[in-house]
Coordinates of C-alpha atoms and ligand atoms in Angstrom, one line a residue:
M1 CA 44.4 74.8 164.9
I2 CA 44.3 72.9 168.2
G3 CA 41.1 72.2 168.6
K4 CA 38.7 73.1 171.3
M5 CA 39.9 75.1 174.7
H6 CA 40.4 73.2 178.1
N7 CA 39.9 74.1 181.5
I8 CA 42.9 72.3 182.8
K9 CA 43.6 72.2 186.6
R10 CA 44.3 68.7 187.8
I11 CA 47.6 67.2 186.0
L12 CA 48.6 63.2 186.0
L13 CA 52.5 62.7 185.6
V14 CA 52.7 58.7 184.8
S15 CA 55.9 56.5 184.1
P16 CA 54.9 53.5 183.0
S17 CA 55.7 49.9 183.9
A18 CA 58.8 48.1 182.7
S19 CA 59.6 45.3 180.8
T20 CA 62.7 43.3 181.5
S21 CA 64.6 39.7 181.1
E22 CA 63.6 37.2 183.6
S23 CA 67.0 36.2 184.4
N24 CA 68.6 39.9 184.3
I25 CA 66.5 42.3 185.9
D26 CA 67.9 45.8 184.4
I27 CA 65.7 48.0 185.8
N28 CA 65.2 49.6 189.2
P29 CA 62.9 52.2 190.9
L30 CA 64.5 55.7 191.2
P31 CA 62.8 58.8 192.7
P32 CA 61.9 60.1 189.1
M33 CA 63.6 63.2 188.8
G34 CA 62.3 64.5 185.5
M35 CA 58.4 64.4 186.5
G36 CA 59.7 66.1 190.1
Y37 CA 60.9 68.4 188.0
L38 CA 57.8 69.2 186.0
A39 CA 55.4 68.7 189.2
A40 CA 57.1 71.6 190.8
T41 CA 57.0 74.2 187.9
L42 CA 53.7 73.4 187.2
R43 CA 52.4 73.6 190.7
Q44 CA 54.2 76.9 190.9
Y45 CA 51.5 78.1 188.4
G46 CA 48.9 76.9 190.3
F47 CA 48.0 73.5 189.1
T48 CA 47.3 70.3 191.1
V49 CA 49.7 67.5 190.3
K50 CA 50.0 63.7 191.0
I51 CA 53.0 61.9 190.4
I52 CA 52.4 58.0 189.5
D53 CA 55.5 55.9 189.1
S54 CA 54.0 52.4 188.2
L55 CA 57.3 50.7 188.4
R56 CA 57.8 51.8 192.3
L57 CA 54.2 51.3 193.0
G58 CA 54.1 47.4 191.4
W59 CA 57.8 46.5 192.2
S60 CA 56.7 43.2 193.4
N61 CA 54.1 43.1 190.6
R62 CA 55.9 40.6 188.1
V63 CA 54.1 39.3 185.3
V64 CA 55.9 36.9 182.4
F65 CA 54.3 38.2 179.2
R66 CA 56.5 36.4 177.0
P67 CA 58.9 33.3 177.9
G68 CA 61.5 34.6 179.6
M69 CA 60.5 38.5 179.8
L70 CA 58.7 40.3 182.7
R71 CA 56.6 43.2 182.8
I72 CA 57.0 44.9 186.3
G73 CA 54.6 47.5 187.7
I74 CA 51.1 47.9 188.7
S75 CA 48.3 46.1 186.8
D76 CA 46.0 47.7 184.3
E77 CA 43.1 47.6 186.4
D78 CA 45.1 49.0 189.1
M79 CA 46.3 52.0 187.0
A80 CA 42.9 52.7 185.7
R81 CA 41.4 53.0 189.1
E82 CA 44.4 55.5 190.2
I83 CA 43.4 57.6 187.1
E84 CA 39.8 57.7 187.6
A85 CA 40.9 58.3 191.1
F86 CA 42.5 61.6 190.5
S87 CA 40.5 62.2 187.6
P88 CA 43.2 64.4 185.8
D89 CA 42.2 67.0 183.1
L90 CA 45.6 66.1 181.2
V91 CA 47.8 63.2 181.3
G92 CA 51.6 63.7 180.9
I93 CA 53.8 60.2 180.2
S94 CA 57.1 59.9 181.0
N95 CA 59.1 57.7 178.2
L96 CA 62.8 57.9 179.1
F97 CA 63.9 54.3 176.9
S98 CA 63.3 53.6 173.8
K99 CA 62.9 50.1 175.1
Q100 CA 60.3 50.8 177.3
F101 CA 58.1 52.8 174.3
H102 CA 55.4 49.8 174.1
N103 CA 54.9 50.2 177.6
A104 CA 53.9 53.9 177.0
L105 CA 52.0 53.4 174.2
S106 CA 49.7 51.0 176.1
L107 CA 49.8 53.3 179.0
A108 CA 48.4 56.0 176.3
K109 CA 45.8 53.7 175.2
L110 CA 44.7 53.2 178.8
V111 CA 44.1 56.6 179.5
K112 CA 42.4 57.2 176.5
G113 CA 40.1 54.3 177.2
T114 CA 39.6 55.1 180.6
R115 CA 39.1 58.8 180.3
P116 CA 38.5 59.6 176.6
G117 CA 39.0 62.9 175.5
T118 CA 41.8 63.6 178.1
P119 CA 44.4 65.1 176.4
V120 CA 47.8 63.0 176.5
V121 CA 51.5 64.5 176.4
V122 CA 54.4 62.2 176.1
G123 CA 58.0 63.3 176.9
G124 CA 61.4 62.1 177.9
A125 CA 64.3 61.1 175.8
H126 CA 63.2 58.5 173.6
P127 CA 60.0 60.7 172.4
T128 CA 62.6 63.5 172.0
A129 CA 64.9 61.2 169.9
A130 CA 62.1 59.7 167.9
P131 CA 59.2 62.3 167.7
E132 CA 57.6 61.0 164.1
M133 CA 57.8 57.6 165.1
V134 CA 56.0 58.1 168.3
L135 CA 53.6 60.6 166.6
D136 CA 52.7 57.8 164.5
H137 CA 50.1 56.9 167.2
K138 CA 47.4 59.4 167.7
E139 CA 47.1 58.2 171.4
F140 CA 49.7 60.8 172.1
D141 CA 48.0 64.3 171.6
F142 CA 51.4 66.3 172.1
L143 CA 54.8 65.4 172.5
V144 CA 57.5 67.5 174.5
E145 CA 60.7 67.5 173.2
G146 CA 63.7 67.5 175.8
E147 CA 63.9 69.8 178.9
G148 CA 59.9 69.8 179.5
E149 CA 59.6 72.1 182.2
I150 CA 59.1 75.5 180.4
P151 CA 57.8 73.7 176.9
L152 CA 55.0 71.6 179.5
L153 CA 53.9 75.0 181.4
K154 CA 53.5 76.4 178.3
L155 CA 51.5 73.9 176.5
V156 CA 49.2 73.8 179.4
Q157 CA 48.6 77.6 179.7
F158 CA 48.0 77.6 175.6
L159 CA 45.3 75.1 176.1
N160 CA 43.6 77.1 178.3
G161 CA 43.7 80.1 176.5
K162 CA 46.1 81.9 178.4
L163 CA 49.1 81.9 176.4
Q164 CA 49.5 82.6 172.3
E165 CA 50.1 79.8 169.9
S166 CA 53.4 81.8 168.8
E167 CA 54.9 80.9 172.5
L168 CA 54.7 77.5 172.3
E169 CA 57.6 75.7 172.1
A170 CA 59.4 72.5 171.8
V171 CA 56.1 70.9 171.1
W172 CA 54.5 68.7 168.8
V173 CA 50.7 68.8 168.1
N174 CA 49.5 65.5 166.6
N175 CA 45.5 66.3 165.7
R176 CA 46.6 66.4 162.1
T177 CA 47.9 64.0 159.6
T178 CA 51.3 65.8 159.6
P179 CA 51.8 67.0 163.4
L180 CA 52.8 70.5 164.1
H181 CA 56.0 71.4 165.1
Y182 CA 56.8 74.5 167.7
P183 CA 60.7 74.2 167.5
R184 CA 62.6 75.2 171.0
K185 CA 63.5 78.6 171.8
S186 CA 65.4 78.4 174.9
F187 CA 66.5 76.4 177.8
V188 CA 65.6 77.1 181.4
D189 CA 67.6 79.1 183.7
F190 CA 67.9 77.2 186.6
N191 CA 67.4 80.0 189.1
D192 CA 64.1 80.3 187.7
I193 CA 62.7 76.8 188.1
P194 CA 62.3 74.9 191.6
Y195 CA 63.8 72.0 193.0
P196 CA 62.0 69.1 192.4
A197 CA 58.7 68.2 194.1
F198 CA 60.1 65.6 196.6
D199 CA 56.9 65.9 198.4
L200 CA 55.2 64.2 195.7
M201 CA 57.5 61.9 194.6
N202 CA 56.8 59.6 197.7
L203 CA 60.5 59.3 198.5
E204 CA 60.0 56.5 201.1
G205 CA 58.9 54.0 198.8
Y206 CA 62.1 54.1 197.2
F207 CA 64.8 53.7 200.1
G208 CA 66.0 50.4 200.9
L209 CA 66.4 49.5 197.5
Y210 CA 70.3 48.7 197.6
T211 CA 70.4 47.9 194.1
A212 CA 69.2 51.4 192.6
H213 CA 71.5 52.6 189.5
G214 CA 74.4 50.4 190.9
T215 CA 75.0 49.2 194.5
R216 CA 73.8 51.5 196.9
K217 CA 75.7 51.5 200.8
N218 CA 72.7 53.3 202.4
P219 CA 68.9 53.2 202.6
R220 CA 68.1 56.6 202.1
F221 CA 69.3 57.5 198.6
M222 CA 68.9 60.2 196.3
P223 CA 69.6 61.3 192.7
I224 CA 70.7 64.8 192.2
I225 CA 71.3 66.8 188.8
T226 CA 73.6 69.6 189.3
S227 CA 74.2 70.3 185.5
R228 CA 72.5 69.7 182.0
G229 CA 74.2 69.2 178.8
C230 CA 77.3 67.8 177.3
P231 CA 79.5 69.6 174.6
A232 CA 81.5 66.1 173.7
K233 CA 80.2 64.3 170.2
C234 CA 80.4 61.0 171.1
T235 CA 78.6 59.2 168.4
F236 CA 76.7 57.0 170.8
C237 CA 75.0 59.3 172.7
S238 CA 71.9 60.8 172.4
A239 CA 71.8 63.1 175.5
A240 CA 72.4 66.6 173.7
K241 CA 68.7 65.8 171.9
V242 CA 67.3 66.2 175.5
W243 CA 69.5 69.1 177.3
G244 CA 71.5 70.7 174.3
R245 CA 75.1 70.9 173.6
K246 CA 76.1 73.6 176.0
F247 CA 77.1 72.5 179.5
R248 CA 74.8 74.4 181.8
A249 CA 75.8 74.1 185.4
R250 CA 73.2 75.1 188.5
D251 CA 75.0 77.9 190.5
I252 CA 76.9 76.1 193.4
E253 CA 74.7 77.8 196.4
N254 CA 71.3 76.8 194.3
V255 CA 72.8 73.0 194.7
I256 CA 73.8 73.0 198.1
E257 CA 70.6 74.2 199.3
E258 CA 69.3 71.5 197.7
M259 CA 71.5 69.2 199.4
R260 CA 70.4 70.7 202.7
I261 CA 66.8 70.4 201.9
L262 CA 67.6 66.5 201.0
K263 CA 69.6 66.3 204.4
N264 CA 67.4 67.8 206.8
E265 CA 63.9 67.3 205.6
Y266 CA 64.1 63.6 204.1
G267 CA 67.3 62.1 205.8
I268 CA 68.9 61.4 203.1
Q269 CA 72.5 59.7 203.5
E270 CA 73.6 58.6 199.9
L271 CA 73.5 60.9 196.8
M272 CA 73.9 59.5 193.1
F273 CA 74.9 62.6 190.7
E274 CA 73.2 62.0 187.6
D275 CA 74.6 64.1 185.2
D276 CA 75.8 63.5 182.1
N277 CA 79.1 64.8 183.2
T278 CA 79.5 66.0 186.8
T279 CA 83.0 67.2 186.7
L280 CA 83.4 68.7 183.0
D281 CA 83.8 72.1 184.5
V282 CA 86.8 70.9 187.3
R283 CA 87.3 74.4 188.7
R284 CA 83.4 74.5 189.4
A285 CA 83.6 71.0 190.8
K286 CA 85.9 71.4 192.9
K287 CA 84.2 74.5 194.4
L288 CA 80.9 72.6 194.9
F289 CA 82.7 69.7 196.6
E290 CA 84.8 72.3 198.6
R291 CA 81.3 73.4 199.7
M292 CA 79.8 70.2 200.7
K293 CA 83.0 69.7 202.7
E294 CA 82.5 72.9 204.6
E295 CA 78.6 71.7 205.3
R296 CA 79.8 68.5 206.9
F297 CA 76.9 67.0 205.2
G298 CA 78.6 63.9 205.7
F299 CA 76.7 62.1 202.4
E300 CA 78.5 59.0 200.9
W301 CA 78.1 59.5 197.0
D302 CA 79.0 58.2 193.7
T303 CA 78.4 59.2 189.8
P304 CA 76.6 56.0 188.5
N305 CA 76.5 57.5 185.0
G306 CA 80.3 57.5 184.7
V307 CA 83.0 60.5 185.2
A308 CA 84.7 61.9 182.0
A309 CA 88.2 61.2 182.5
F310 CA 89.3 64.1 180.1
A311 CA 87.6 66.2 183.1
L312 CA 89.5 64.9 186.4
D313 CA 92.6 65.7 188.0
E314 CA 94.3 64.1 190.9
E315 CA 93.7 67.1 193.2
L316 CA 89.7 67.1 192.3
L317 CA 89.8 63.2 192.9
T318 CA 91.4 63.4 196.0
L319 CA 88.9 66.1 197.0
M320 CA 86.0 63.9 195.9
K321 CA 87.1 60.7 198.1
D322 CA 87.9 63.4 200.8
V323 CA 84.3 64.5 200.6
G324 CA 82.4 61.3 200.5
C325 CA 83.0 59.8 197.1
Y326 CA 83.3 56.0 196.9
K327 CA 83.3 54.8 193.8
V328 CA 84.3 56.4 190.0
N329 CA 83.7 54.7 187.2
L330 CA 85.7 56.8 184.3
A331 CA 83.8 56.3 180.7
I332 CA 87.0 55.7 178.6
E333 CA 84.8 53.2 176.2
S334 CA 88.1 51.7 174.3
G335 CA 91.8 51.3 175.2
N336 CA 92.7 52.2 171.3
Q337 CA 93.5 55.9 170.8
E338 CA 92.4 55.8 167.1
H339 CA 89.0 54.2 167.6
L340 CA 88.2 56.3 170.5
T341 CA 88.9 59.4 168.4
K342 CA 87.8 58.2 164.6
N343 CA 84.9 56.3 165.5
I344 CA 83.4 57.1 168.9
R345 CA 84.8 60.6 168.9
K346 CA 85.3 61.2 172.3
P347 CA 87.6 64.0 173.4
L348 CA 89.8 61.7 175.7
K349 CA 93.7 61.0 175.2
L350 CA 94.3 57.9 177.0
K351 CA 97.4 58.2 177.9
S352 CA 96.3 60.3 180.8
V353 CA 94.2 57.5 182.0
P354 CA 96.7 55.0 184.2
S355 CA 97.9 57.9 186.3
L356 CA 94.4 58.7 187.3
V357 CA 93.8 55.2 187.9
K358 CA 96.6 54.7 189.9
H359 CA 95.8 58.1 191.8
C360 CA 92.3 56.6 192.7
Q361 CA 94.0 53.1 194.1
A362 CA 96.6 54.9 195.9
I363 CA 94.0 57.1 197.8
G364 CA 91.4 54.2 198.6
L365 CA 89.0 55.0 195.9
D366 CA 87.3 52.4 194.1
V367 CA 87.6 52.8 190.3
S368 CA 86.4 51.0 187.2
V369 CA 85.9 51.9 183.9
F370 CA 83.4 51.8 180.9
L371 CA 83.9 50.4 177.5
V372 CA 81.9 50.1 174.6
F373 CA 82.3 47.0 172.4
G374 CA 80.7 46.3 168.5
M375 CA 81.3 49.9 167.7
P376 CA 81.3 50.6 163.6
G377 CA 85.1 50.1 162.6
E378 CA 86.0 47.9 165.5
T379 CA 87.9 44.8 165.1
E380 CA 88.5 42.1 167.4
A381 CA 92.2 43.0 168.0
V382 CA 91.2 46.6 169.2
I383 CA 88.7 45.0 171.7
W384 CA 91.6 42.9 172.9
E385 CA 93.7 46.1 173.3
S386 CA 90.9 47.4 175.6
A387 CA 91.0 44.1 177.6
R388 CA 94.9 44.5 177.9
F389 CA 94.8 48.1 178.7
V390 CA 92.3 47.9 181.1
A391 CA 94.5 45.0 182.9
S392 CA 97.6 46.7 183.1
M393 CA 95.7 49.2 185.2
G394 CA 94.9 46.6 187.6
I395 CA 91.2 47.0 186.0
Y396 CA 89.4 43.4 185.9
S397 CA 85.5 44.1 186.1
P398 CA 84.9 46.9 183.6
H399 CA 81.4 47.8 182.8
I400 CA 81.3 46.0 179.5
S401 CA 78.5 47.4 177.2
I402 CA 77.6 46.4 173.5
A403 CA 77.6 49.3 171.6
T404 CA 73.5 50.1 170.8
P405 CA 72.2 52.3 168.5
Y406 CA 69.7 54.6 170.1
P407 CA 67.5 56.5 168.0
G408 CA 68.8 60.1 167.6
T409 CA 72.5 59.5 167.6
E410 CA 74.8 59.4 165.1
L411 CA 75.4 55.7 165.9
F412 CA 72.2 55.1 164.7
E413 CA 72.7 57.0 161.3
I414 CA 75.5 55.0 160.6
C415 CA 74.1 51.7 161.3
R416 CA 71.0 52.4 159.0
Q417 CA 73.1 54.2 155.9
K418 CA 75.7 51.5 156.3
G419 CA 72.9 48.4 156.6
Y420 CA 74.5 47.6 160.2
L421 CA 71.4 47.3 162.2
V422 CA 70.6 44.0 162.8
E423 CA 67.7 42.1 160.5
D424 CA 65.4 41.6 163.4
F425 CA 66.2 45.2 164.9
S426 CA 63.2 46.1 167.5
L427 CA 63.4 49.0 169.9
D428 CA 62.5 46.6 172.4
D429 CA 66.4 45.2 172.2
L430 CA 68.0 48.7 173.2
Y431 CA 69.9 48.1 176.2
I432 CA 73.4 47.3 177.1
R433 CA 73.6 43.6 176.3
G434 CA 71.4 43.4 173.3
Y435 CA 73.3 42.9 170.2
S436 CA 71.4 45.3 167.5
I437 CA 74.6 46.1 165.4
S438 CA 75.9 43.8 162.9
T439 CA 79.1 44.9 161.3
P440 CA 81.4 43.0 158.6
E441 CA 84.0 42.8 161.6
L442 CA 81.8 41.9 164.3
P443 CA 78.5 39.9 163.6
P444 CA 76.5 39.6 167.2
K445 CA 77.5 35.8 167.6
K446 CA 81.3 36.7 167.0
L447 CA 81.0 39.9 169.5
R448 CA 79.2 37.4 172.1
K449 CA 81.7 34.9 171.9
I450 CA 84.7 37.7 172.5
V451 CA 83.1 39.4 174.9
N452 CA 82.6 36.1 177.0
R453 CA 86.4 35.2 176.3
V454 CA 87.4 38.8 177.3
E455 CA 85.6 38.6 180.4
L456 CA 86.9 35.2 181.2
W457 CA 90.5 36.5 180.6
L458 CA 90.4 39.4 182.7
L459 CA 88.8 37.0 185.4
F460 CA 91.8 34.7 185.2
Q461 CA 94.1 37.9 185.0
N462 CA 92.9 38.7 188.5
L463 CA 93.5 35.5 189.8
K464 CA 96.9 35.4 188.6
N465 CA 97.5 38.7 190.1
N466 CA 95.4 38.7 193.1
P467 CA 95.0 34.7 193.8
W468 CA 93.9 35.1 197.5
Q469 CA 91.7 37.7 197.2
V470 CA 89.8 36.6 194.1
L471 CA 89.3 33.2 195.7
S472 CA 88.1 34.3 199.2
H473 CA 85.6 36.9 197.3
Q474 CA 84.1 34.1 195.0
L475 CA 83.8 31.5 197.7
F476 CA 82.0 34.2 199.6
R477 CA 79.6 34.7 196.6
T478 CA 79.2 31.4 195.9
A479 CA 78.1 30.4 199.4
R480 CA 75.6 33.2 199.2
N481 CA 74.3 31.9 195.9
P482 CA 75.3 28.1 194.8
F483 CA 73.4 28.8 191.7
R484 CA 76.2 30.9 190.4
I485 CA 78.4 28.2 189.7
V486 CA 75.8 26.8 187.0
K487 CA 75.1 30.3 185.5
F488 CA 79.3 30.4 185.2
F489 CA 79.5 27.5 183.1
A490 CA 76.5 28.2 181.2
R491 CA 78.1 31.4 180.2
Y492 CA 81.2 30.8 180.0
G493 CA 82.1 26.9 180.1
F494 CA 80.0 25.7 177.4
S495 CA 80.8 28.4 174.7
K496 CA 82.7 27.1 172.3
T497 CA 85.3 29.8 171.5
Ligands
LIG501 C1 68.5 57.1 185.9 C2 68.8 56.7 184.7 C3 68.8 55.3 184.5 C4 67.7 54.5 185.9 C5 66.3 54.5 185.7 C6 65.8 54.7 186.7 C7 64.4 54.8 186.8 N1 63.2 53.8 187.3 O1 63.7 55.7 186.2 C8 68.5 53.1 185.4 C9 69.8 52.6 185.9 C10 67.2 51.9 185.9 C11 68.5 53.2 184.1 C12 68.2 52.2 183.2 C13 68.5 52.5 181.8 N2 69.2 53.5 181.0 CO1 69.3 55.1 181.6 N3 69.2 57.0 182.2 C14 69.4 57.4 183.5 C15 69.5 58.7 183.5 C16 70.9 58.9 183.7 C17 69.2 60.1 184.4 C18 67.5 60.2 184.5 C19 67.1 61.6 185.1 O2 66.9 61.4 186.1 N4 67.6 62.3 184.4 C20 67.2 63.6 184.8 C21 65.6 64.2 184.6 C22 65.6 65.6 185.3 O3 65.6 64.2 183.1 P1 64.5 63.6 182.6 O4 63.9 62.2 183.6 O5 64.8 63.2 181.3 O6 63.1 64.3 182.2 C23 63.3 65.5 181.6 C24 62.8 65.7 180.3 O7 63.0 64.5 179.5 C25 61.3 65.9 179.9 N5 60.3 64.9 180.4 C26 60.6 63.6 180.7 N6 59.7 63.2 181.1 C27 58.4 63.8 180.7 C28 57.3 63.8 180.6 C29 56.5 64.8 180.1 C30 54.7 64.5 180.0 C31 56.7 65.9 179.6 C32 56.3 67.0 178.6 C33 58.2 66.0 179.4 C34 59.2 65.1 180.3 O8 61.5 66.8 180.9 C35 62.2 66.3 182.1 C36 62.2 67.7 182.7 O9 63.3 68.5 181.9 C37 69.4 59.2 181.8 C38 70.3 60.0 181.0 C39 70.1 61.6 181.6 N7 70.9 62.3 182.2 O10 69.0 62.0 181.7 C40 69.8 57.9 181.1 C41 69.1 57.5 180.3 C42 67.4 57.9 180.3 N8 69.1 55.8 180.3 C43 68.9 55.4 179.2 C44 69.1 54.1 178.7 C45 69.7 53.6 177.2 C46 69.2 53.1 179.7 C47 69.2 51.3 179.4 C48 68.6 51.2 178.4 C49 70.5 51.0 179.7 C50 70.8 49.5 179.9 N9 71.2 49.5 180.7 O11 70.9 48.9 178.8 C51 68.5 51.2 181.1 C52 67.0 50.9 180.4 C53 66.4 49.7 181.0 C54 64.9 49.0 181.0 N10 64.9 47.7 181.6 O12 64.4 49.8 180.8 C55 69.3 56.4 177.9 C56 67.8 56.3 177.0 C57 68.2 56.3 175.6 C58 67.4 55.9 174.8 N11 66.6 56.4 173.8 O13 66.4 54.5 175.5 C59 69.6 58.0 178.6 C60 68.9 59.1 178.2 C61 71.0 57.8 178.7 C62 71.9 58.3 177.7 N12 72.0 59.7 177.2 O14 71.8 57.8 176.4 N13 68.7 54.8 183.6

């Protein structure tokens, strides 16, 4: 069925270049944990693996490919040279973001043009959520859905004639008009997979970038993932497609050992917990942080992905602060309980939030919240309720995202069924400030104005309540970058409301 037998020994894992807007670069190189995990597993079974992160290697190579849009990464010529130099028997492409699918596709074309006949496997959140669409492109010979360590290993072993077809899982084979699908049978046991192959990830190349997934305090930072999976059913999230609904936590000692390696072998000073939900199991989280304290690692850390406010208590927050946490973002999404429960389906009781925020403020732990505006069912009044809710807690710069219909989410299905996707809907616009949904209550133009007004209102609330703090902060920032003032008026001053 799958064609000729291979003799795969050398595997190249590549993360493609990225497109981003010139005025708001919303992507940063970050050690690629997914490829690190895949590489470590493959290497354990004797394969020679190389990782190429085009974004990191070509971070200063910025090409305007359309007015206002940059492509960041190494050039096609350099990528072709890298591929030739390594001579892979198989190439794996990591495509996390729907927005970057076009770059994953052009990379696959480049591989086929450079080394015709080399099998190309694609994996990551986007192909997992939209396999049929991705498999329309025959440059991708295989697609691994979700957690990739075991499915990729099995695929390669199968291609080498070392495994039965019946053992394939979580993989699509794309050599027919209708792709063949082998569904997932299991998720990994964390004790069976190695730590990411840090030595293949060129960590030094990432250090010193202070704006990786939020602002970093230390040059030597590193993401870490202590669990996978989230049982919450928030309509805008596709995490369960990749990791499943069950919360699967690594053993605490397994995590502690990884931290020890990061500290002792790589001099890591700062950690970013990139779990979907680091504190979901509160008792486990407390044990983890207690152990970090005992070990006296001295890391500074945050949770850039946000933490679920329904999985926090004051004792846990104090412990987090004690053991190096300097910032928490509470993913509350809205200040209106009915909207949160009915339209977003987040299992959070908003009444628990103010005391948590107050506690953070009292212990000196920087706290903010994530809000999402423009979900179906939301009205302007609900948005203002959210604004008043956060301001009442003394939060004036919440992280506001515009509702985005990522493939694989319930939100996408709702929008498709109800005709809420904008007319010129494009994967390229799927990011937190892309306006891809148009509901009868909040068409994009109206929503954009409301968001601008809300941000301005919050700024004035802050000015009213903390005048000296705000003025000195703004003066300092304007002195460093006088063009801010022009940008400010372009955004708020001239927007007719
Ligand atoms: C870190 C991160 C970022 C970093 C990325 C840094 C970088 N340069 O890579 C930053 C902050 C820049 C970022 C930005 C954005 N992000 Co982000 N991000 C993440 C996050 C939290 C962690 C990624 C990670 O390390 N995961 C852990 C590793 C182990 O998993 P993994 O990489 O997915 O790999 C596994 C599998 O996917 C698979 N796999 C992956 N690659 C491959 C390749 C092959 C060949 C195979 C076989 C398998 C395979 O196997 C791996 C091991 O099991 C994920 C959520 C999550 N928990 O995964 C979101 C996530 C990837 N991000 C998401 C989004 C939406 C964005 C933004 C669009 C948000 C925005 N700002 O508007 C932007 C995109 C910016 C842009 N211009 O493109 C979505 C993607 C959804 C989608 N369909 O697009 C995710 C899934 C979050 C979510 N649940 O919605 N992000």
